[in-house]
Tab-separated table of N, CA and C in Angstrom:
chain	number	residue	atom	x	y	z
F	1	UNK	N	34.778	8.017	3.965
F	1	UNK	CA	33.401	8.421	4.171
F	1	UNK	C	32.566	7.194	4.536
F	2	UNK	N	32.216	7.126	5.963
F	2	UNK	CA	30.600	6.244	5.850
F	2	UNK	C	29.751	6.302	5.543
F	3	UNK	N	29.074	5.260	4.861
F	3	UNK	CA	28.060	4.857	4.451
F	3	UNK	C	27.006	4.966	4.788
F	4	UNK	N	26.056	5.427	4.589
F	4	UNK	CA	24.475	5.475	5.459
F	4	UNK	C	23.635	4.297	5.283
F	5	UNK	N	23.664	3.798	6.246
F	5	UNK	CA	22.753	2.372	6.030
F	5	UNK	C	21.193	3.020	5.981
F	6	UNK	N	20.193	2.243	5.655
F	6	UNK	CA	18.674	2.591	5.687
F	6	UNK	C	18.678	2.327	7.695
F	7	UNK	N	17.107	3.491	8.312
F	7	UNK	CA	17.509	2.653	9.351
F	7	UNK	C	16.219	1.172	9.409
F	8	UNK	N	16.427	0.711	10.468
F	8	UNK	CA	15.517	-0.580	10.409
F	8	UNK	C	14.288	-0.251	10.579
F	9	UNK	N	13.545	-0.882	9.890
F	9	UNK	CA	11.885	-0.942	9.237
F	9	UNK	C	11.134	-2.277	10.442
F	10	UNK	N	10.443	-2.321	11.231
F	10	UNK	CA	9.520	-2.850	11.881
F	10	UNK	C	7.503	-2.610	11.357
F	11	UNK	N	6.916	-3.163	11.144
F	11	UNK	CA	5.687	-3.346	10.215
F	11	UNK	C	5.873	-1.636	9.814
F	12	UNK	N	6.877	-1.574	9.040
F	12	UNK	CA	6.824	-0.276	8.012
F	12	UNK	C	7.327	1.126	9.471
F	13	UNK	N	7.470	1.093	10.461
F	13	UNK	CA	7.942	1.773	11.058
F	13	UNK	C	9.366	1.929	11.309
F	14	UNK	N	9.864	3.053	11.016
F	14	UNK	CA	11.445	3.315	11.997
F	14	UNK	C	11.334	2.813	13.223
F	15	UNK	N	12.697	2.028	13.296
F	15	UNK	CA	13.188	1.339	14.581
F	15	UNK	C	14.303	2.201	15.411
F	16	UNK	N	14.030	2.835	16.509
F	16	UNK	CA	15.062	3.844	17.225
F	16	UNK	C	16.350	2.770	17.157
F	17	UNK	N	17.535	3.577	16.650
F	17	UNK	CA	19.115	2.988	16.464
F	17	UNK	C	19.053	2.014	18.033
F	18	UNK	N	19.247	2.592	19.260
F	18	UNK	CA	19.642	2.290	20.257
F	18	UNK	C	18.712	1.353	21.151
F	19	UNK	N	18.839	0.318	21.802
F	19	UNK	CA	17.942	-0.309	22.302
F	19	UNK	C	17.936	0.239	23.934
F	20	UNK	N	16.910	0.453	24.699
F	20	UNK	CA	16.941	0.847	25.594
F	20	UNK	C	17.057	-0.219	26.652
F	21	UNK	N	16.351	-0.933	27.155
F	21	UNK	CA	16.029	-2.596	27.409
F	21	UNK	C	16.622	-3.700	27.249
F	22	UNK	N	16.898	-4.912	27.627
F	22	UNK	CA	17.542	-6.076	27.297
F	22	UNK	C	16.196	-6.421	26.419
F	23	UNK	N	15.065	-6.273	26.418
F	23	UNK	CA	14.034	-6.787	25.695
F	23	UNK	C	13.798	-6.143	24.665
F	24	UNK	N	13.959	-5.237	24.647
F	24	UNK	CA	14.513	-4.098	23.301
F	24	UNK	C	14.903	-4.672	22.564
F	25	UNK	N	16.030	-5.054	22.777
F	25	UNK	CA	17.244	-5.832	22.385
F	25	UNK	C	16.853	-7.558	21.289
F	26	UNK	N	16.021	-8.122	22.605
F	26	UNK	CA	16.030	-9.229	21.690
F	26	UNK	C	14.948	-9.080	20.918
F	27	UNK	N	13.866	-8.533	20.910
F	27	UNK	CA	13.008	-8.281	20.194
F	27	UNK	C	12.541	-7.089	19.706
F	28	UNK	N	12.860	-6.568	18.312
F	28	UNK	CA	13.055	-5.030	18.241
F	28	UNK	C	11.608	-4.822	17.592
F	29	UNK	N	10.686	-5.485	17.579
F	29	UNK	CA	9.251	-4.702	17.510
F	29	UNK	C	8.929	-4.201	18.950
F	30	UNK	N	9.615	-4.405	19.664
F	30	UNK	CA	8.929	-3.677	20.753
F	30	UNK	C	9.619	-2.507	21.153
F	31	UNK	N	10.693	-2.228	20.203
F	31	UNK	CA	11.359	-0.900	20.783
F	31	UNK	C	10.414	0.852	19.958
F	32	UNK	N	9.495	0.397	19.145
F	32	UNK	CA	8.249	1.618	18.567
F	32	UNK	C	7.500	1.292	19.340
F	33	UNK	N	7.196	0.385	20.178
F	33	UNK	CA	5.808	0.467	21.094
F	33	UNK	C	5.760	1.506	22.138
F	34	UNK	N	7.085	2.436	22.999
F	34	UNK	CA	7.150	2.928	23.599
F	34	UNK	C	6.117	4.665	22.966
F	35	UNK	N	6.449	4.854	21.817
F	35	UNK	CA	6.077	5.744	21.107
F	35	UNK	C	4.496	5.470	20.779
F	36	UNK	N	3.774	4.380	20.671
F	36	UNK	CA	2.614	4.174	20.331
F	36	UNK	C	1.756	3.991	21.048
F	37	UNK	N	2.190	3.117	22.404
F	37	UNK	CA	1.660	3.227	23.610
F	37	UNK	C	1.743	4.117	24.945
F	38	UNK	N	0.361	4.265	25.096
F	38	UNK	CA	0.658	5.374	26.211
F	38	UNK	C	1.118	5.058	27.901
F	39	UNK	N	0.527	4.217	27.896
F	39	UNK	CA	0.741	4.044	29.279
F	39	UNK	C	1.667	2.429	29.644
F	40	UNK	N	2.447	2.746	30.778
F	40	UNK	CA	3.000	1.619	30.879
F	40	UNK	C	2.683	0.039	31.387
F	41	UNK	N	1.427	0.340	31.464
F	41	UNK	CA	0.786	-0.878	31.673
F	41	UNK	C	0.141	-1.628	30.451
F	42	UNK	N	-0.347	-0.519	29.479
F	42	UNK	CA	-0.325	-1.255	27.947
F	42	UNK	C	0.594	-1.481	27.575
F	43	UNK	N	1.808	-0.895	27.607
F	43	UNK	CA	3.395	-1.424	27.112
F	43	UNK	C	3.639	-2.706	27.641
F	44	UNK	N	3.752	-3.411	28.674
F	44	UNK	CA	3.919	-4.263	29.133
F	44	UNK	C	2.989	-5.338	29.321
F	45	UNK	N	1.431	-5.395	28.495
F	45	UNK	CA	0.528	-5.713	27.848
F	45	UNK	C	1.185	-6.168	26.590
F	46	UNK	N	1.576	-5.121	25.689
F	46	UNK	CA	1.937	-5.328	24.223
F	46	UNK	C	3.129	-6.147	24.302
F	47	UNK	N	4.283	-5.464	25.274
F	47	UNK	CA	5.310	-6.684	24.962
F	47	UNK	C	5.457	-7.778	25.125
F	48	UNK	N	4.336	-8.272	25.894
F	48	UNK	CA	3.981	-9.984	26.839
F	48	UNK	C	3.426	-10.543	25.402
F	49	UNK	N	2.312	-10.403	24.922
F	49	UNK	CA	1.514	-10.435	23.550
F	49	UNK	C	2.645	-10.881	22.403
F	50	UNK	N	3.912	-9.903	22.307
F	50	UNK	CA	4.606	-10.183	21.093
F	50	UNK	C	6.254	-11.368	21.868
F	51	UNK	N	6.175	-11.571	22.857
F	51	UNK	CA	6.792	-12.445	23.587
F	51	UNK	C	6.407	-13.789	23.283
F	52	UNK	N	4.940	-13.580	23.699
F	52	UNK	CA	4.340	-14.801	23.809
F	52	UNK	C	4.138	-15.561	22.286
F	53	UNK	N	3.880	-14.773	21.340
F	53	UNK	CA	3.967	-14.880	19.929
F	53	UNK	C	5.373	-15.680	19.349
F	54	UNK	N	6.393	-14.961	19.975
F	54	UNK	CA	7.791	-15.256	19.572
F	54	UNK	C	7.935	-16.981	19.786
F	55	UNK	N	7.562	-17.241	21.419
F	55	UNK	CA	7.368	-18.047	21.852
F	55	UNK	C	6.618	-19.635	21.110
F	56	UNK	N	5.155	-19.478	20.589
F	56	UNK	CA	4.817	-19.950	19.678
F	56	UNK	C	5.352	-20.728	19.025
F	57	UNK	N	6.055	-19.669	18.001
F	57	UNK	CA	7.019	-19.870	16.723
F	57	UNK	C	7.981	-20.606	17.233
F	58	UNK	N	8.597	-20.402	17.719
F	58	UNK	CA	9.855	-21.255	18.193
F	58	UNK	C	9.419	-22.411	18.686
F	59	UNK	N	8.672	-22.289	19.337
F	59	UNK	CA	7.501	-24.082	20.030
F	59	UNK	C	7.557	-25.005	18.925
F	60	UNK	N	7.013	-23.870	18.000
F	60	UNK	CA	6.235	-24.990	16.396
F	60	UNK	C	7.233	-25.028	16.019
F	61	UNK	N	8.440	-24.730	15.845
F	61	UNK	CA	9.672	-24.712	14.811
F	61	UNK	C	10.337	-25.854	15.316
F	62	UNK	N	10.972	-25.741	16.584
F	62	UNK	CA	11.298	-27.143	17.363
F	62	UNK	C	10.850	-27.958	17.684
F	63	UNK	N	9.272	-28.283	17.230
F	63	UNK	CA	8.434	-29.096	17.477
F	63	UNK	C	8.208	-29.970	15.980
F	64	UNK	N	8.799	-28.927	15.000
F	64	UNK	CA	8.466	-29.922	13.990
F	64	UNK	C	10.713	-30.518	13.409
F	65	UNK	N	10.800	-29.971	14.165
F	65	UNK	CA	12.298	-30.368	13.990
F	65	UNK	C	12.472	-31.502	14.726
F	66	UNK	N	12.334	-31.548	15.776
F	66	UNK	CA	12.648	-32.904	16.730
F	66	UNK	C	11.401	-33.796	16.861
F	67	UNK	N	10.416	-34.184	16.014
F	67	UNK	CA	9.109	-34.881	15.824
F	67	UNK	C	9.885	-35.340	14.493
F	68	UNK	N	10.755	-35.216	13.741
F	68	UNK	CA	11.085	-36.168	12.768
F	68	UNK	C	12.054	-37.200	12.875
C-alpha cells in the first residue's frame, strides 16, 4: 500500500502535483498563480516579480559568501 504524502503547501495554498512549465518547475509558487490570476499578462507580471525576488536572494547569498 502507498502512502499518501500531504500535497505541497505554497503561502498556505495547494500546489497542483504536476508542473506545467519549465518555470513551474523551478519555482513552484508560481504554479497557483495560474488559478489566481486572470489574465495572462498579469501572470507573466507575477512570475517576473517572484523571479526577480528569487534573484535577489541568491545575489545577497553569494554576495555574502564570496565577500569573505
Amino acid at each position: 500500500m502507498k502512502k499518501q504524502s500531504k500535497p505541497a503547501m505554497v503561502y498556505g495554498l495547494p500546489v497542483p502535483d504536476e508542473p506545467k512549465t519549465l518555470i513551474e518547475y523551478i519555482f513552484p509558487e508560481i504554479r497557483y498563480l495560474r488559478k489566481k490570476v486572470r489574465s495572462q499578462h498579469a501572470l507573466i507580471k507575477e512570475q517576473n516579480a517572484i523571479i526577480e525576488e528569487y534573484g535577489k536572494m541568491t545575489a545577497k547569498f553569494f554576495g555574502e559568501k564570496c565577500n569573505r
